[in-house]
CSV table of C-alpha atoms and ligand atoms in Angstrom, one decimal:
chain,number,residue,atom,x,y,z
A,609,MET,CA,-8.0,12.2,20.1
A,610,GLU,CA,-5.4,14.9,19.4
A,611,ILE,CA,-5.2,16.4,15.9
A,612,VAL,CA,-1.9,18.0,15.0
A,613,HIS,CA,-0.6,19.6,11.8
A,614,GLU,CA,3.1,20.2,12.7
A,615,GLY,CA,5.9,17.8,13.5
A,616,SER,CA,6.9,20.0,16.5
A,617,ALA,CA,3.3,19.8,17.9
A,618,LEU,CA,3.4,16.0,17.3
A,619,ASN,CA,6.6,15.7,19.3
A,620,GLU,CA,5.1,17.6,22.2
A,621,VAL,CA,2.1,15.2,22.2
A,622,LEU,CA,4.3,12.1,22.0
A,623,ALA,CA,6.9,13.3,24.6
A,624,PRO,CA,5.3,11.7,27.7
A,625,ALA,CA,4.9,8.3,25.9
A,626,ARG,CA,8.5,8.5,24.8
A,627,LEU,CA,9.7,9.4,28.3
A,628,LYS,CA,7.8,6.4,29.8
A,629,GLY,CA,9.1,4.1,27.0
A,630,ASP,CA,5.5,3.3,25.9
A,631,PRO,CA,5.7,1.8,22.4
A,632,ILE,CA,4.3,4.0,19.7
A,633,GLY,CA,2.5,2.6,16.7
A,634,PHE,CA,2.1,4.4,13.4
A,635,VAL,CA,-0.2,4.0,10.4
A,636,PRO,CA,0.5,6.2,7.4
A,637,THR,CA,-2.5,6.7,5.1
A,638,MET,CA,-3.7,8.9,2.3
A,639,GLY,CA,-7.2,9.1,4.0
A,640,ASN,CA,-10.6,8.2,2.6
A,641,LEU,CA,-10.4,5.5,5.3
A,642,HIS,CA,-12.1,2.1,4.9
A,643,ASP,CA,-12.0,-1.2,6.8
A,644,GLY,CA,-8.5,-2.0,5.4
A,645,HIS,CA,-7.0,1.0,7.1
A,646,LEU,CA,-9.0,0.2,10.3
A,647,ALA,CA,-7.4,-3.3,10.3
A,648,LEU,CA,-4.0,-1.6,10.4
A,649,ILE,CA,-5.1,0.5,13.3
A,650,GLY,CA,-6.5,-2.6,15.0
A,651,ALA,CA,-3.1,-4.3,14.7
A,652,ALA,CA,-1.5,-1.2,16.2
A,653,ARG,CA,-3.9,-1.3,19.1
A,654,GLU,CA,-2.9,-4.8,19.8
A,655,GLY,CA,0.8,-4.2,19.4
A,656,THR,CA,1.5,-0.8,20.9
A,657,HIS,CA,0.4,1.7,23.6
A,658,LEU,CA,-0.3,4.8,21.6
A,659,ARG,CA,-1.5,5.0,18.0
A,660,VAL,CA,-0.6,7.7,15.5
A,661,VAL,CA,-2.3,7.8,12.1
A,662,SER,CA,-1.3,10.2,9.4
A,663,ILE,CA,-3.4,11.4,6.5
A,664,PHE,CA,-1.4,12.9,3.7
A,665,VAL,CA,-2.2,12.8,0.0
A,666,ASN,CA,1.4,12.9,-1.1
A,667,PRO,CA,1.8,14.9,-4.3
A,668,PHE,CA,5.3,13.5,-4.9
A,669,GLN,CA,4.1,10.0,-5.6
A,670,PHE,CA,1.6,10.9,-8.3
A,671,GLY,CA,2.6,11.2,-12.0
A,672,PRO,CA,1.6,14.2,-14.0
A,673,ASP,CA,-1.3,12.4,-15.6
A,674,GLU,CA,-2.4,10.6,-12.5
A,675,ASP,CA,-5.3,11.2,-10.0
A,676,PHE,CA,-3.7,13.6,-7.4
A,677,GLN,CA,-6.4,16.2,-7.9
A,678,ARG,CA,-9.4,13.9,-7.9
A,679,TYR,CA,-8.1,11.5,-5.2
A,680,PRO,CA,-11.0,11.3,-2.7
A,681,ARG,CA,-10.6,13.6,0.3
A,682,THR,CA,-13.0,12.9,3.1
A,683,LEU,CA,-11.4,14.4,6.2
A,684,GLU,CA,-14.5,14.8,8.5
A,685,ALA,CA,-15.7,11.2,7.9
A,686,ASP,CA,-12.1,10.0,8.4
A,687,LEU,CA,-11.8,11.7,11.7
A,688,ASP,CA,-15.0,10.1,12.9
A,689,ARG,CA,-13.7,6.7,11.9
A,690,LEU,CA,-10.4,7.3,13.6
A,691,ARG,CA,-12.1,8.3,16.8
A,692,GLU,CA,-14.2,5.2,16.8
A,693,ALA,CA,-11.2,3.0,16.1
A,694,GLY,CA,-9.3,4.3,19.2
A,695,THR,CA,-6.7,6.5,17.5
A,696,ASP,CA,-4.7,8.6,19.9
A,697,VAL,CA,-3.1,11.1,17.6
A,698,VAL,CA,-3.9,12.2,14.0
A,699,PHE,CA,-1.1,13.8,12.1
A,700,LEU,CA,-2.2,16.0,9.2
A,701,PRO,CA,1.1,17.4,7.8
A,702,ARG,CA,0.9,20.3,5.3
A,703,VAL,CA,2.6,20.0,1.9
A,704,GLU,CA,4.7,23.1,2.8
A,705,GLU,CA,6.2,21.4,5.9
A,706,LEU,CA,7.2,18.2,4.1
A,707,TYR,CA,8.2,19.9,0.9
A,708,PRO,CA,9.3,23.4,1.8
A,709,GLN,CA,11.1,23.7,-1.6
A,710,GLY,CA,8.5,21.8,-3.5
A,711,PRO,CA,8.4,18.0,-4.2
A,712,GLU,CA,10.6,18.4,-7.2
A,713,ASN,CA,13.5,19.9,-5.1
A,714,VAL,CA,13.4,17.4,-2.1
A,715,THR,CA,16.2,14.9,-1.3
A,716,ARG,CA,14.7,11.7,-2.7
A,717,VAL,CA,14.9,8.1,-1.6
A,718,ASP,CA,15.5,5.7,-4.5
A,719,VAL,CA,15.3,2.0,-3.6
A,720,PRO,CA,17.1,0.0,-6.3
A,721,VAL,CA,15.7,-2.9,-8.4
A,722,ILE,CA,12.6,-3.8,-6.3
A,723,ALA,CA,11.2,-0.3,-6.8
A,724,GLU,CA,11.9,-0.3,-10.5
A,725,ILE,CA,9.9,-3.3,-11.6
A,726,LEU,CA,6.2,-4.0,-11.8
A,727,CYS,CA,4.3,-0.9,-10.5
A,728,GLY,CA,7.7,0.9,-10.6
A,729,GLU,CA,7.9,0.3,-14.3
A,730,PHE,CA,4.3,1.3,-15.0
A,731,ARG,CA,4.3,4.3,-12.6
A,732,PRO,CA,7.7,5.9,-13.0
A,733,GLY,CA,8.6,7.9,-9.8
A,734,PHE,CA,5.8,6.3,-7.8
A,735,PHE,CA,8.0,4.4,-5.3
A,736,ARG,CA,10.5,7.3,-5.1
A,737,GLY,CA,7.6,9.4,-3.9
A,738,VAL,CA,6.4,6.7,-1.5
A,739,ALA,CA,9.9,5.8,-0.1
A,740,THR,CA,10.7,9.5,0.4
A,741,VAL,CA,7.5,10.4,2.2
A,742,VAL,CA,7.5,7.3,4.4
A,743,CYS,CA,11.1,8.0,5.3
A,744,MET,CA,10.2,11.6,6.3
A,745,LEU,CA,7.1,10.5,8.2
A,746,LEU,CA,9.1,7.8,10.1
A,747,ASN,CA,11.7,10.5,11.0
A,748,ILE,CA,9.0,12.9,12.3
A,749,VAL,CA,6.9,10.3,14.2
A,750,ARG,CA,9.7,8.1,15.3
A,751,PRO,CA,7.4,5.1,16.0
A,752,ASP,CA,8.5,1.8,17.4
A,753,VAL,CA,6.3,-0.1,14.9
A,754,ALA,CA,4.8,1.0,11.6
A,755,TYR,CA,2.0,-0.9,10.0
A,756,PHE,CA,1.5,-1.5,6.2
A,757,GLY,CA,-1.1,-3.5,4.2
A,758,GLU,CA,-0.3,-6.6,2.2
A,759,LYS,CA,-2.7,-5.2,-0.4
A,760,ASP,CA,0.2,-3.1,-1.6
A,761,TYR,CA,2.7,-5.9,-1.5
A,762,GLN,CA,5.4,-4.3,-3.5
A,763,GLN,CA,5.1,-1.1,-1.5
A,764,LEU,CA,5.5,-3.2,1.7
A,765,LEU,CA,8.8,-4.7,0.4
A,766,VAL,CA,10.1,-1.3,-0.8
A,767,VAL,CA,9.4,0.2,2.6
A,768,GLY,CA,11.1,-2.8,4.3
A,769,ARG,CA,14.1,-2.4,2.1
A,770,MET,CA,14.4,1.4,2.6
A,771,VAL,CA,14.2,1.0,6.4
A,772,ALA,CA,16.8,-1.7,6.4
A,773,ASP,CA,19.2,0.1,4.1
A,774,LEU,CA,18.9,3.5,5.8
A,775,LYS,CA,19.0,1.9,9.3
A,776,VAL,CA,15.7,3.6,10.3
A,777,PRO,CA,15.0,2.4,13.8
A,778,VAL,CA,11.5,1.0,13.4
A,779,ARG,CA,9.9,-2.4,13.0
A,780,ILE,CA,7.6,-2.8,10.0
A,781,GLU,CA,4.5,-5.0,10.5
A,782,SER,CA,2.3,-6.2,7.7
A,783,VAL,CA,-1.5,-6.7,7.9
A,784,PRO,CA,-3.5,-9.1,5.6
A,785,THR,CA,-5.7,-7.6,2.9
A,786,VAL,CA,-9.2,-6.7,3.9
A,787,ARG,CA,-11.8,-7.6,1.2
A,788,ASP,CA,-15.5,-7.0,0.4
A,789,GLY,CA,-17.7,-10.0,0.7
A,790,ASN,CA,-17.3,-10.6,-3.0
A,791,GLY,CA,-13.5,-10.7,-2.7
A,792,LEU,CA,-12.7,-7.2,-4.1
A,793,ALA,CA,-9.8,-5.7,-2.1
A,794,LEU,CA,-10.9,-2.6,-0.3
A,795,SER,CA,-9.2,0.5,-1.8
A,796,SER,CA,-9.9,4.2,-1.8
A,797,ARG,CA,-9.8,4.1,-5.6
A,798,ASN,CA,-12.8,1.7,-5.7
A,799,ALA,CA,-14.8,4.9,-5.3
A,800,TYR,CA,-14.0,5.7,-9.0
A,801,LEU,CA,-15.7,2.6,-10.3
A,802,SER,CA,-19.1,2.8,-12.0
A,803,ALA,CA,-21.9,0.5,-10.8
A,804,ARG,CA,-21.1,-1.9,-13.8
A,805,GLU,CA,-17.4,-1.8,-13.2
A,806,ARG,CA,-18.0,-2.5,-9.5
A,807,GLU,CA,-19.8,-5.7,-10.5
A,808,ARG,CA,-16.9,-6.8,-12.7
A,809,ALA,CA,-14.1,-5.8,-10.3
A,810,PRO,CA,-14.2,-8.9,-8.1
A,811,ARG,CA,-13.1,-11.0,-11.1
A,812,LEU,CA,-9.6,-9.8,-10.5
A,813,TYR,CA,-9.4,-11.6,-7.1
A,814,GLN,CA,-11.2,-14.6,-8.6
A,815,THR,CA,-8.6,-14.8,-11.4
A,816,LEU,CA,-5.8,-14.5,-8.8
A,817,CYS,CA,-7.3,-17.3,-6.8
A,818,ARG,CA,-7.8,-19.5,-9.8
A,819,ALA,CA,-4.1,-18.9,-10.8
A,820,ARG,CA,-3.0,-19.7,-7.2
A,821,ASP,CA,-5.0,-23.0,-7.2
A,822,ALA,CA,-3.7,-24.1,-10.6
A,823,LEU,CA,-0.1,-23.4,-9.5
A,824,ALA,CA,-0.5,-25.1,-6.2
A,825,SER,CA,-2.0,-28.2,-7.8
A,826,GLY,CA,1.1,-28.5,-10.0
A,827,ARG,CA,-1.2,-28.7,-13.1
A,828,GLU,CA,0.2,-25.6,-14.7
A,829,SER,CA,3.6,-23.7,-15.0
A,830,CYS,CA,4.0,-20.1,-14.0
A,831,GLN,CA,4.0,-19.1,-17.6
A,832,GLU,CA,0.8,-21.0,-18.4
A,833,VAL,CA,-0.9,-19.5,-15.3
A,834,GLU,CA,0.1,-16.0,-16.3
A,835,HIS,CA,-1.0,-16.4,-19.9
A,836,ALA,CA,-4.4,-17.9,-19.0
A,837,ALA,CA,-5.1,-15.3,-16.4
A,838,ALA,CA,-4.2,-12.3,-18.6
A,839,GLN,CA,-6.4,-13.7,-21.4
A,840,SER,CA,-9.4,-14.2,-19.1
A,841,LEU,CA,-9.0,-10.7,-17.6
A,842,VAL,CA,-8.9,-9.1,-21.1
A,843,ALA,CA,-12.0,-11.2,-22.0
A,844,ASP,CA,-13.7,-9.8,-18.8
A,845,GLY,CA,-13.0,-6.2,-20.0
A,846,PHE,CA,-9.8,-5.4,-18.0
A,847,ARG,CA,-6.7,-3.8,-19.5
A,848,VAL,CA,-3.7,-5.6,-17.9
A,849,ASP,CA,-0.5,-3.8,-16.9
A,850,TYR,CA,0.8,-7.1,-15.5
A,851,PHE,CA,-0.2,-10.4,-14.0
A,852,THR,CA,2.8,-12.2,-12.8
A,853,VAL,CA,4.1,-15.0,-10.5
A,854,ARG,CA,7.1,-13.9,-8.4
A,855,ARG,CA,9.2,-15.0,-5.5
A,856,ALA,CA,7.6,-13.6,-2.4
A,857,SER,CA,10.8,-12.4,-0.7
A,858,ASP,CA,12.1,-10.1,-3.4
A,859,LEU,CA,9.7,-10.1,-6.4
A,860,ASN,CA,12.2,-11.8,-8.7
A,861,PRO,CA,10.9,-14.4,-11.1
A,862,PRO,CA,10.8,-17.7,-9.3
A,863,THR,CA,13.8,-20.0,-9.8
A,864,PRO,CA,13.8,-23.8,-9.3
A,865,GLY,CA,13.6,-24.6,-5.6
A,866,ASP,CA,11.4,-21.6,-4.7
A,867,LEU,CA,8.4,-22.4,-2.5
A,868,GLU,CA,7.2,-19.0,-1.3
A,869,LEU,CA,5.5,-17.2,-4.1
A,870,VAL,CA,3.2,-14.2,-4.7
A,871,ILE,CA,1.0,-13.6,-7.7
A,872,LEU,CA,0.6,-9.9,-8.4
A,873,ALA,CA,-1.7,-8.1,-10.7
A,874,ALA,CA,-2.3,-4.5,-11.8
A,875,VAL,CA,-5.2,-3.9,-14.2
A,876,TRP,CA,-7.4,-1.1,-15.4
A,877,LEU,CA,-11.1,-1.1,-15.4
A,878,GLY,CA,-12.1,2.0,-17.4
A,879,ARG,CA,-10.2,4.9,-15.8
A,880,THR,CA,-9.5,3.0,-12.5
A,881,ARG,CA,-6.3,1.2,-11.8
A,882,LEU,CA,-6.7,-1.8,-9.4
A,883,ILE,CA,-3.9,-3.8,-7.8
A,884,ASP,CA,-4.1,-7.0,-5.9
A,885,ASN,CA,-2.1,-10.1,-5.0
A,886,VAL,CA,-2.3,-13.5,-3.4
A,887,ARG,CA,0.5,-15.4,-1.6
A,888,LEU,CA,1.0,-19.1,-1.9
A,889,ARG,CA,3.4,-21.7,-0.5
A,890,LEU,CA,4.1,-24.6,-2.9
A,891,ALA,CA,4.3,-28.1,-1.5
A,892,LEU,CA,6.8,-28.9,-4.3
A,893,PRO,CA,9.4,-26.4,-5.6
A,894,VAL,CA,8.6,-24.8,-9.0
A,895,ALA,CA,10.1,-26.8,-11.8
B,356,AMP,P1,-3.5,4.3,1.3
B,356,AMP,O1,-4.3,5.2,2.2
B,356,AMP,O2,-4.2,3.7,0.2
B,356,AMP,O3,-2.1,4.9,1.0
B,356,AMP,O4,-3.1,3.0,2.3
B,356,AMP,C1,-2.6,3.2,3.6
B,356,AMP,C2,-2.2,1.8,4.1
B,356,AMP,O5,-3.4,1.0,4.2
B,356,AMP,C3,-1.2,1.1,3.3
B,356,AMP,O6,-0.3,0.4,4.1
B,356,AMP,C4,-2.0,0.1,2.5
B,356,AMP,O7,-1.4,-1.1,2.1
B,356,AMP,C5,-3.1,-0.2,3.5
B,356,AMP,N1,-4.3,-0.7,2.9
B,356,AMP,C6,-5.0,-0.2,1.9
B,356,AMP,N2,-6.0,-1.0,1.5
B,356,AMP,C7,-6.0,-2.1,2.3
B,356,AMP,C8,-6.8,-3.3,2.4
B,356,AMP,N3,-7.8,-3.5,1.7
B,356,AMP,N4,-6.4,-4.2,3.4
B,356,AMP,C9,-5.3,-4.0,4.2
B,356,AMP,N5,-4.6,-2.9,4.1
B,356,AMP,C10,-4.9,-1.9,3.2
């Protein structure tokens, strides 16, 4: 497994594969790797010849009051996991290479509408930071396929839209959410949860599943489902940023006739923000 810090060194390492036309797979991460990340690498192993994983805690996507400083950084353990997972190249870019003039002075990528709602509304600037750094990383790595988790469903759509609009020559593949046995979606931020919060956290996924089942059965409308879910989450001790039913393709509110939906939630448990979602396909269109 090669470890490189510079884009130029990465290009040298990837040159033989490019020359041969071997497909290159890319998994961008912020490190503190768990089985969710490994699922992306597993998909890359199946789909491509050579796997590049980046670890970069991107300062540009964190707000001034967010957790950039305390975000878990576990490089040595991450490298062990990457070796075991069959990673070929690890790219560890430095902040100075990606942002030579500082994040505040970089050319930024703003994806309209889809990046402005939901998490975009509660975390202003977050998707600007994500779209900008993913665009840069795709331009440096130039992979054939890049892998993203459905856990961050809005991010997946924002990246897909950015790549389509800017004609970035890459295919985006999505990978289903990996969960603990109790249903909690794996996330680096779960490390912030206290023992008591960790016990309570799986209720987010349970509430999403209950909402999905109620919608699928046709017993309840989207508004009823959203209202009941938000109430029960508050009763369980969560603070709710949003719990909402949307059209899966573009995150607009569903209109009559829509069948492919996604229920998305962002909640706080103490100082930890958790996001999760479930997809559903209705047998009958929403009324
Ligand atoms: P992060 O390191 O949190 O920025 O995540 C890097 C990639 O891993 C993103 O594409 C995430 O959507 C994906 N990811 C994070 N958690 C999970 C999970 N539990 N299951 C599947 N993919 C995940």
